[in-house]
Short mmCIF file of C-alpha atoms and ligand atoms in Angstrom, two decimals:
data_model
loop_
_atom_site.label_atom_id
_atom_site.label_comp_id
_atom_site.label_asym_id
_atom_site.label_seq_id
_atom_site.Cartn_x
_atom_site.Cartn_y
_atom_site.Cartn_z
CA MET A 242 66.03 23.16 -52.88
CA PHE A 243 63.46 24.94 -55.63
CA PRO A 244 64.11 25.14 -58.15
CA VAL A 245 65.37 21.26 -58.24
CA HIS A 246 62.82 19.92 -55.99
CA ARG A 247 58.99 20.85 -57.25
CA PHE A 248 56.21 18.84 -55.11
CA ARG A 249 53.77 19.83 -57.49
CA ARG A 250 55.08 17.05 -59.80
CA LEU A 251 53.64 14.55 -57.69
CA ARG A 252 50.26 16.38 -57.56
CA LYS A 253 49.64 16.73 -61.09
CA ASN A 254 47.02 14.10 -61.70
CA GLU A 255 44.74 11.80 -60.09
CA ALA A 256 46.99 8.75 -61.12
CA ILE A 257 49.88 10.20 -59.58
CA ARG A 258 47.99 11.47 -56.45
CA ARG A 259 46.40 8.15 -55.89
CA MET A 260 50.01 6.69 -55.88
CA VAL A 261 51.44 8.71 -53.66
CA ARG A 262 48.78 8.82 -51.18
CA GLU A 263 49.80 8.09 -47.41
CA THR A 264 46.09 7.17 -46.04
CA ALA A 265 43.69 5.14 -47.22
CA ILE A 266 40.27 4.42 -45.68
CA SER A 267 37.99 1.91 -46.49
CA PRO A 268 34.70 0.38 -45.00
CA ASP A 269 36.86 -2.10 -43.23
CA CYS A 270 37.77 0.66 -41.00
CA PHE A 271 34.11 1.40 -40.04
CA ILE A 272 32.17 0.15 -36.81
CA TYR A 273 28.46 1.90 -37.43
CA PRO A 274 26.61 2.58 -33.76
CA LEU A 275 22.71 1.71 -33.94
CA PHE A 276 20.14 2.83 -31.00
CA VAL A 277 17.56 0.11 -30.25
CA THR A 278 14.46 0.54 -28.69
CA TYR A 279 11.26 -1.29 -27.01
CA GLY A 280 8.45 -2.22 -28.68
CA ARG A 281 7.96 -3.73 -32.86
CA GLY A 282 7.79 -1.46 -35.82
CA VAL A 283 9.53 1.42 -34.39
CA LYS A 284 11.35 3.74 -36.45
CA LYS A 285 12.22 7.05 -34.97
CA GLU A 286 14.82 9.69 -36.65
CA ILE A 287 16.74 10.99 -34.30
CA PRO A 288 16.17 15.17 -34.57
CA SER A 289 19.73 16.26 -33.82
CA MET A 290 21.22 13.48 -36.29
CA PRO A 291 19.42 13.12 -39.41
CA GLY A 292 20.12 9.79 -41.11
CA CYS A 293 20.26 8.25 -37.51
CA TYR A 294 17.41 6.46 -35.77
CA GLN A 295 15.72 4.78 -32.54
CA GLU A 296 14.63 1.56 -33.82
CA SER A 297 12.88 -1.45 -32.48
CA ALA A 298 14.52 -4.86 -33.13
CA ASP A 299 12.85 -5.80 -35.91
CA VAL A 300 13.23 -2.81 -37.80
CA LEU A 301 16.89 -2.95 -36.69
CA VAL A 302 17.53 -6.26 -38.46
CA SER A 303 16.84 -5.39 -41.84
CA HIS A 304 19.04 -1.95 -41.12
CA ALA A 305 21.63 -4.26 -40.06
CA LYS A 306 21.54 -6.04 -43.28
CA GLU A 307 22.15 -3.08 -45.31
CA VAL A 308 24.70 -2.02 -43.26
CA HIS A 309 26.37 -5.52 -43.69
CA SER A 310 25.84 -5.22 -47.76
CA LEU A 311 27.66 -1.55 -47.53
CA GLY A 312 30.66 -3.90 -46.67
CA ILE A 313 31.04 -2.44 -42.90
CA PRO A 314 32.12 -5.02 -40.79
CA ALA A 315 30.89 -4.62 -37.19
CA ILE A 316 27.81 -2.40 -35.40
CA LEU A 317 27.75 -1.02 -31.97
CA LEU A 318 24.68 -1.31 -30.34
CA PHE A 319 23.26 0.94 -27.82
CA GLY A 320 19.70 0.19 -25.88
CA ILE A 321 16.84 2.46 -24.80
CA PRO A 322 14.80 0.66 -22.43
CA GLU A 323 11.55 0.66 -21.38
CA THR A 324 11.68 1.10 -17.94
CA LYS A 325 14.69 2.45 -16.00
CA ASP A 326 15.53 2.46 -12.27
CA GLU A 327 18.14 3.45 -9.99
CA LEU A 328 20.53 0.16 -10.48
CA GLY A 329 19.78 0.20 -14.41
CA THR A 330 18.22 -3.35 -13.97
CA SER A 331 17.25 -3.71 -17.77
CA ALA A 332 20.94 -3.31 -18.69
CA TYR A 333 21.76 -7.08 -17.20
CA ASP A 334 18.31 -8.36 -17.75
CA GLU A 335 18.33 -11.64 -20.28
CA LYS A 336 15.04 -10.17 -21.98
CA GLY A 337 16.38 -6.85 -22.13
CA VAL A 338 16.07 -4.43 -25.35
CA VAL A 339 20.16 -5.29 -26.34
CA GLN A 340 19.80 -8.64 -25.50
CA ASP A 341 16.70 -9.29 -27.81
CA ALA A 342 18.44 -7.29 -30.27
CA ILE A 343 21.98 -9.14 -30.18
CA LYS A 344 19.87 -12.65 -30.83
CA ALA A 345 17.63 -11.24 -33.49
CA ILE A 346 20.84 -9.50 -35.79
CA LYS A 347 22.58 -12.38 -34.82
CA ASP A 348 19.84 -14.69 -36.49
CA ALA A 349 19.24 -12.74 -39.54
CA VAL A 350 23.11 -11.39 -40.34
CA PRO A 351 25.31 -14.05 -38.49
CA GLU A 352 28.34 -12.57 -40.35
CA LEU A 353 27.89 -9.20 -39.14
CA TYR A 354 30.38 -8.66 -35.92
CA VAL A 355 28.67 -7.29 -33.11
CA ILE A 356 29.68 -5.31 -30.55
CA THR A 357 27.87 -3.88 -27.20
CA ASP A 358 28.17 -0.63 -25.41
CA VAL A 359 28.72 -1.77 -21.89
CA CYS A 360 27.42 1.11 -19.44
CA LEU A 361 24.50 1.93 -17.07
CA CYS A 362 23.55 5.69 -18.54
CA GLU A 363 20.87 4.46 -20.81
CA PHE A 364 19.22 2.55 -18.26
CA THR A 365 19.69 4.40 -14.70
CA SER A 366 16.58 6.76 -13.76
CA HIS A 367 19.24 9.56 -12.82
CA GLY A 368 21.34 8.98 -16.21
CA HIS A 369 24.70 8.28 -14.59
CA CYS A 370 26.78 5.76 -15.65
CA GLY A 371 26.70 3.53 -12.32
CA PHE A 372 25.39 2.94 -9.11
CA ILE A 373 24.45 6.72 -6.72
CA GLU A 374 25.86 7.31 -3.40
CA ASN A 375 25.80 10.49 -1.81
CA GLY A 376 25.29 12.23 -5.29
CA ASP A 377 27.98 10.62 -7.20
CA VAL A 378 28.72 7.39 -9.07
CA ASN A 379 30.48 4.85 -6.03
CA ASN A 380 33.18 3.37 -8.41
CA ASP A 381 33.40 -0.28 -6.87
CA LYS A 382 29.81 -0.79 -6.50
CA THR A 383 29.62 -0.04 -10.29
CA LEU A 384 31.90 -2.72 -11.17
CA ALA A 385 29.74 -5.50 -10.53
CA LEU A 386 26.93 -4.44 -12.57
CA LEU A 387 29.05 -3.68 -15.31
CA ALA A 388 30.23 -7.10 -15.39
CA MET A 389 26.91 -8.57 -15.22
CA GLU A 390 25.83 -6.07 -18.08
CA ALA A 391 28.85 -7.76 -20.05
CA VAL A 392 27.96 -11.29 -19.33
CA SER A 393 24.39 -10.85 -20.38
CA HIS A 394 25.76 -9.43 -23.81
CA ALA A 395 28.16 -12.60 -24.13
CA LYS A 396 25.44 -15.08 -23.27
CA ALA A 397 22.96 -13.39 -26.03
CA GLY A 398 25.57 -13.70 -28.92
CA ALA A 399 27.68 -10.22 -28.68
CA ASP A 400 30.96 -10.62 -30.68
CA MET A 401 32.70 -8.15 -28.33
CA VAL A 402 31.80 -5.95 -25.69
CA ALA A 403 32.73 -2.08 -25.00
CA PRO A 404 32.96 -0.38 -21.59
CA SER A 405 32.20 3.31 -21.83
CA ASP A 406 31.35 3.95 -18.26
CA MET A 407 35.19 5.17 -17.35
CA MET A 408 34.99 3.27 -13.96
CA ASP A 409 38.28 2.30 -12.53
CA GLY A 410 39.26 -1.21 -12.84
CA ARG A 411 35.89 -2.47 -15.21
CA VAL A 412 38.39 -4.00 -17.77
CA ALA A 413 39.38 -6.24 -15.11
CA ALA A 414 36.51 -6.85 -13.68
CA ILE A 415 34.59 -7.42 -16.98
CA ARG A 416 37.41 -9.84 -17.87
CA THR A 417 37.43 -12.05 -14.78
CA SER A 418 33.50 -11.89 -14.78
CA LEU A 419 33.82 -13.13 -18.91
CA ASP A 420 36.35 -15.72 -18.53
CA ARG A 421 34.52 -17.11 -15.13
CA GLU A 422 31.12 -17.68 -17.36
CA GLY A 423 33.11 -19.25 -19.87
CA PHE A 424 33.58 -16.52 -22.19
CA SER A 425 37.16 -16.18 -22.48
CA ASP A 426 37.32 -15.68 -26.16
CA ILE A 427 35.30 -12.22 -26.15
CA PRO A 428 37.25 -9.12 -26.59
CA ILE A 429 36.97 -6.26 -24.92
CA MET A 430 37.36 -2.98 -26.60
CA SER A 431 37.93 -0.46 -24.13
CA TYR A 432 36.72 3.47 -24.04
CA ALA A 433 40.24 4.02 -22.00
CA ALA A 434 40.57 7.42 -22.93
CA LYS A 435 37.31 8.96 -22.98
CA TYR A 436 36.90 12.71 -22.21
CA SER A 437 33.94 14.56 -20.55
CA SER A 438 32.92 16.06 -23.82
CA ALA A 439 30.07 18.55 -24.72
CA PHE A 440 30.44 16.77 -28.64
CA TYR A 441 28.17 14.27 -26.74
CA GLY A 442 24.88 16.32 -26.90
CA PRO A 443 22.92 14.73 -29.54
CA PHE A 444 23.79 11.24 -28.73
CA ARG A 445 22.41 11.83 -25.08
CA GLU A 446 18.98 13.12 -26.97
CA ALA A 447 19.38 9.78 -29.19
CA ALA A 448 19.90 7.38 -26.42
CA GLU A 449 17.87 9.41 -23.45
CA SER A 450 20.48 9.27 -21.12
CA THR A 451 21.10 12.69 -19.86
CA PRO A 452 22.19 13.20 -16.41
CA ARG A 453 19.63 13.93 -14.33
CA PHE A 454 21.63 15.96 -11.58
CA GLY A 455 25.40 16.89 -12.35
CA ASP A 456 27.65 16.02 -15.08
CA ARG A 457 30.36 13.03 -15.65
CA ARG A 458 33.08 15.25 -15.06
CA SER A 459 34.07 12.64 -11.78
CA TYR A 460 34.33 9.84 -14.22
CA GLN A 461 35.07 10.85 -17.70
CA MET A 462 38.66 12.74 -18.33
CA ASP A 463 39.18 16.16 -18.45
CA PRO A 464 39.41 17.52 -22.22
CA ALA A 465 42.65 19.73 -21.05
CA ASN A 466 44.79 16.28 -20.41
CA LYS A 467 46.83 14.14 -22.63
CA ARG A 468 49.45 12.30 -20.35
CA GLU A 469 46.62 11.08 -18.37
CA ALA A 470 45.29 9.68 -21.19
CA LEU A 471 48.70 7.50 -21.72
CA LYS A 472 48.18 6.59 -17.79
CA GLU A 473 44.37 5.57 -18.72
CA VAL A 474 45.11 3.21 -21.71
CA THR A 475 48.14 1.53 -19.92
CA LEU A 476 46.05 0.67 -17.05
CA ASP A 477 43.54 -0.55 -19.42
CA ILE A 478 46.04 -2.64 -21.43
CA GLU A 479 47.21 -4.20 -17.86
CA GLU A 480 43.91 -4.91 -17.08
CA GLY A 481 43.25 -7.16 -20.42
CA ALA A 482 41.79 -4.60 -23.36
CA ASP A 483 42.43 -6.26 -26.55
CA ILE A 484 41.25 -2.84 -28.28
CA ILE A 485 41.88 0.37 -26.91
CA MET A 486 39.69 3.80 -27.92
CA VAL A 487 40.04 7.65 -27.93
CA LYS A 488 36.69 9.70 -27.80
CA PRO A 489 35.80 12.01 -28.81
CA ALA A 490 37.71 11.91 -32.47
CA LEU A 491 38.22 15.29 -34.00
CA ALA A 492 39.30 17.55 -31.17
CA TYR A 493 41.19 14.65 -30.01
CA LEU A 494 43.70 13.95 -32.67
CA ASP A 495 47.09 14.61 -30.84
CA VAL A 496 45.66 12.09 -28.29
CA ILE A 497 44.92 9.51 -30.99
CA ALA A 498 48.73 10.16 -32.48
CA ALA A 499 50.23 10.05 -28.87
CA VAL A 500 48.28 6.77 -28.15
CA LYS A 501 49.13 5.16 -31.44
CA SER A 502 53.07 5.96 -30.77
CA SER A 503 53.19 4.76 -27.58
CA PHE A 504 51.19 1.18 -27.65
CA VAL A 505 50.77 -1.57 -30.34
CA LEU A 506 47.27 -2.47 -29.72
CA PRO A 507 44.69 -1.80 -32.31
CA LEU A 508 43.35 1.79 -31.88
CA ALA A 509 39.69 2.63 -32.43
CA ALA A 510 38.57 6.25 -32.09
CA TYR A 511 35.21 7.54 -31.74
CA ASN A 512 33.69 10.12 -34.38
CA VAL A 513 31.11 11.10 -32.19
CA SER A 514 27.17 12.58 -32.19
CA GLY A 515 28.23 16.46 -32.25
CA GLU A 516 31.00 15.91 -34.55
CA TYR A 517 28.56 14.55 -37.11
CA SER A 518 25.79 16.77 -36.29
CA MET A 519 27.94 19.64 -36.94
CA VAL A 520 28.81 18.48 -40.36
CA LYS A 521 24.92 17.61 -41.25
CA ALA A 522 24.05 21.03 -40.04
CA ALA A 523 26.18 23.05 -42.15
CA ALA A 524 25.55 20.75 -44.92
CA ALA A 525 22.04 21.25 -44.69
CA SER A 526 22.51 25.01 -44.90
CA GLY A 527 24.52 24.76 -47.94
CA TRP A 528 27.51 26.30 -46.15
CA ILE A 529 29.63 23.36 -46.63
CA ASP A 530 30.27 20.29 -48.79
CA GLY A 531 29.23 17.82 -46.77
CA ASP A 532 30.64 14.27 -48.37
CA ARG A 533 34.04 16.11 -48.79
CA ILE A 534 33.94 17.30 -45.27
CA MET A 535 33.03 14.03 -44.12
CA MET A 536 35.63 12.57 -46.28
CA GLU A 537 38.44 14.94 -45.03
CA VAL A 538 37.32 14.29 -41.43
CA LEU A 539 37.71 10.41 -41.61
CA THR A 540 40.92 10.78 -43.04
CA SER A 541 42.23 12.91 -40.74
CA ILE A 542 41.36 10.38 -37.80
CA VAL A 543 42.76 7.08 -39.75
CA ARG A 544 45.91 9.77 -40.49
CA ALA A 545 46.16 10.53 -36.56
CA GLY A 546 46.60 6.86 -36.32
CA ALA A 547 43.47 5.27 -36.01
CA ASP A 548 42.78 1.58 -36.87
CA PHE A 549 39.21 1.78 -36.93
CA ILE A 550 36.27 4.48 -36.44
CA LEU A 551 33.16 4.14 -34.64
CA THR A 552 31.26 6.78 -36.97
CA TYR A 553 27.60 7.65 -37.77
CA PHE A 554 29.11 8.38 -41.30
CA ALA A 555 29.59 4.69 -41.93
CA LYS A 556 26.88 4.39 -44.39
CA ASP A 557 27.59 7.37 -46.34
CA ALA A 558 31.08 7.05 -46.22
CA ALA A 559 31.16 3.24 -47.32
CA GLY A 560 28.27 4.50 -50.26
CA LEU A 561 30.99 6.87 -51.89
CA LEU A 562 34.08 4.48 -51.57
CA ARG A 563 32.07 1.87 -53.42
CA LYS A 564 31.18 4.55 -56.31
C1 PBG B 639 27.96 6.14 -22.92
C2 PBG B 639 28.38 6.57 -24.02
C3 PBG B 639 28.11 8.16 -24.58
C4 PBG B 639 28.39 7.97 -25.98
C5 PBG B 639 28.95 6.38 -25.96
N1 PBG B 639 28.51 5.80 -24.81
C6 PBG B 639 27.42 8.91 -23.87
C7 PBG B 639 28.30 9.68 -22.76
O1 PBG B 639 29.06 9.40 -21.98
O2 PBG B 639 27.48 10.66 -22.25
C8 PBG B 639 28.80 9.21 -26.92
C9 PBG B 639 28.73 8.97 -28.30
C10 PBG B 639 28.09 10.19 -29.00
O3 PBG B 639 28.14 11.30 -28.60
O4 PBG B 639 28.37 9.77 -30.26
N2 PBG B 639 28.17 6.23 -21.57
#
């Protein structure tokens, strides 16, 4: 009790603050998302995500080298294909944008760990994450397409696949196909608790994946639900997920904490596009200190329980952490 106990004693200077600090972040916990597009020599900044680009594979390779040189262990690849159709066939084309980019990166920077996003929304003409029937995504018919996409990424040399579509049973479908095709050593990071969120707005501009009709509420989770997240995670682990993810991160720190306390698998959190854009926009207006907010945000996600963060801040934060 006061005056015997005074918490300020352990806040007196940076040395003691460092000693009692409970949460440490390092570049080891970052996964950096990258957007690969078709063509050559292309580098287009995404207006709502300053510092992030759509890049053709040749340009992306030098970017991947920079990411690696900053001490970031892994990237997450998204593709913007030249052609889209009803079935998203360019997603599982062995000469697709993502498949070509995986090969190019693995040739140039083999130590960089390449994770691929497995979803159809960037590749379908309607922008939904699967096979459309009667105005909605047909779950079971989508599973085979996702499994083909995951196998094609593994064949191209991906180190890990990350399904983000939110179909029921997709982890099992992908695991079975990977094993059958000789990829039993390729792990699955499942976007297990992925909410239907307005925070994905800037990403859809970046990945050109806005649905042409309706929204994703029939497959992504309702932001109001937490117990349901535990059910989603339970099932994905039963189906064979190696790493589970909660997405978005900031408005869902309670979900991250709940998943962390209930499961022992490594836990990822996706600090999504809208969370990045808001910080960048406010910082550009001079309303906040962008660097400090970035570090505070990333620290909060790890403090809540995430083992890794998928974040567009990875390069900026890694740069600051080196100083
Ligand atoms: C694809 C996918 C999305 C994101 C990651 N994978 C968009 C969506 O579900 O609409 C969002 C990432 C972000 O906002 O940074 N399904």
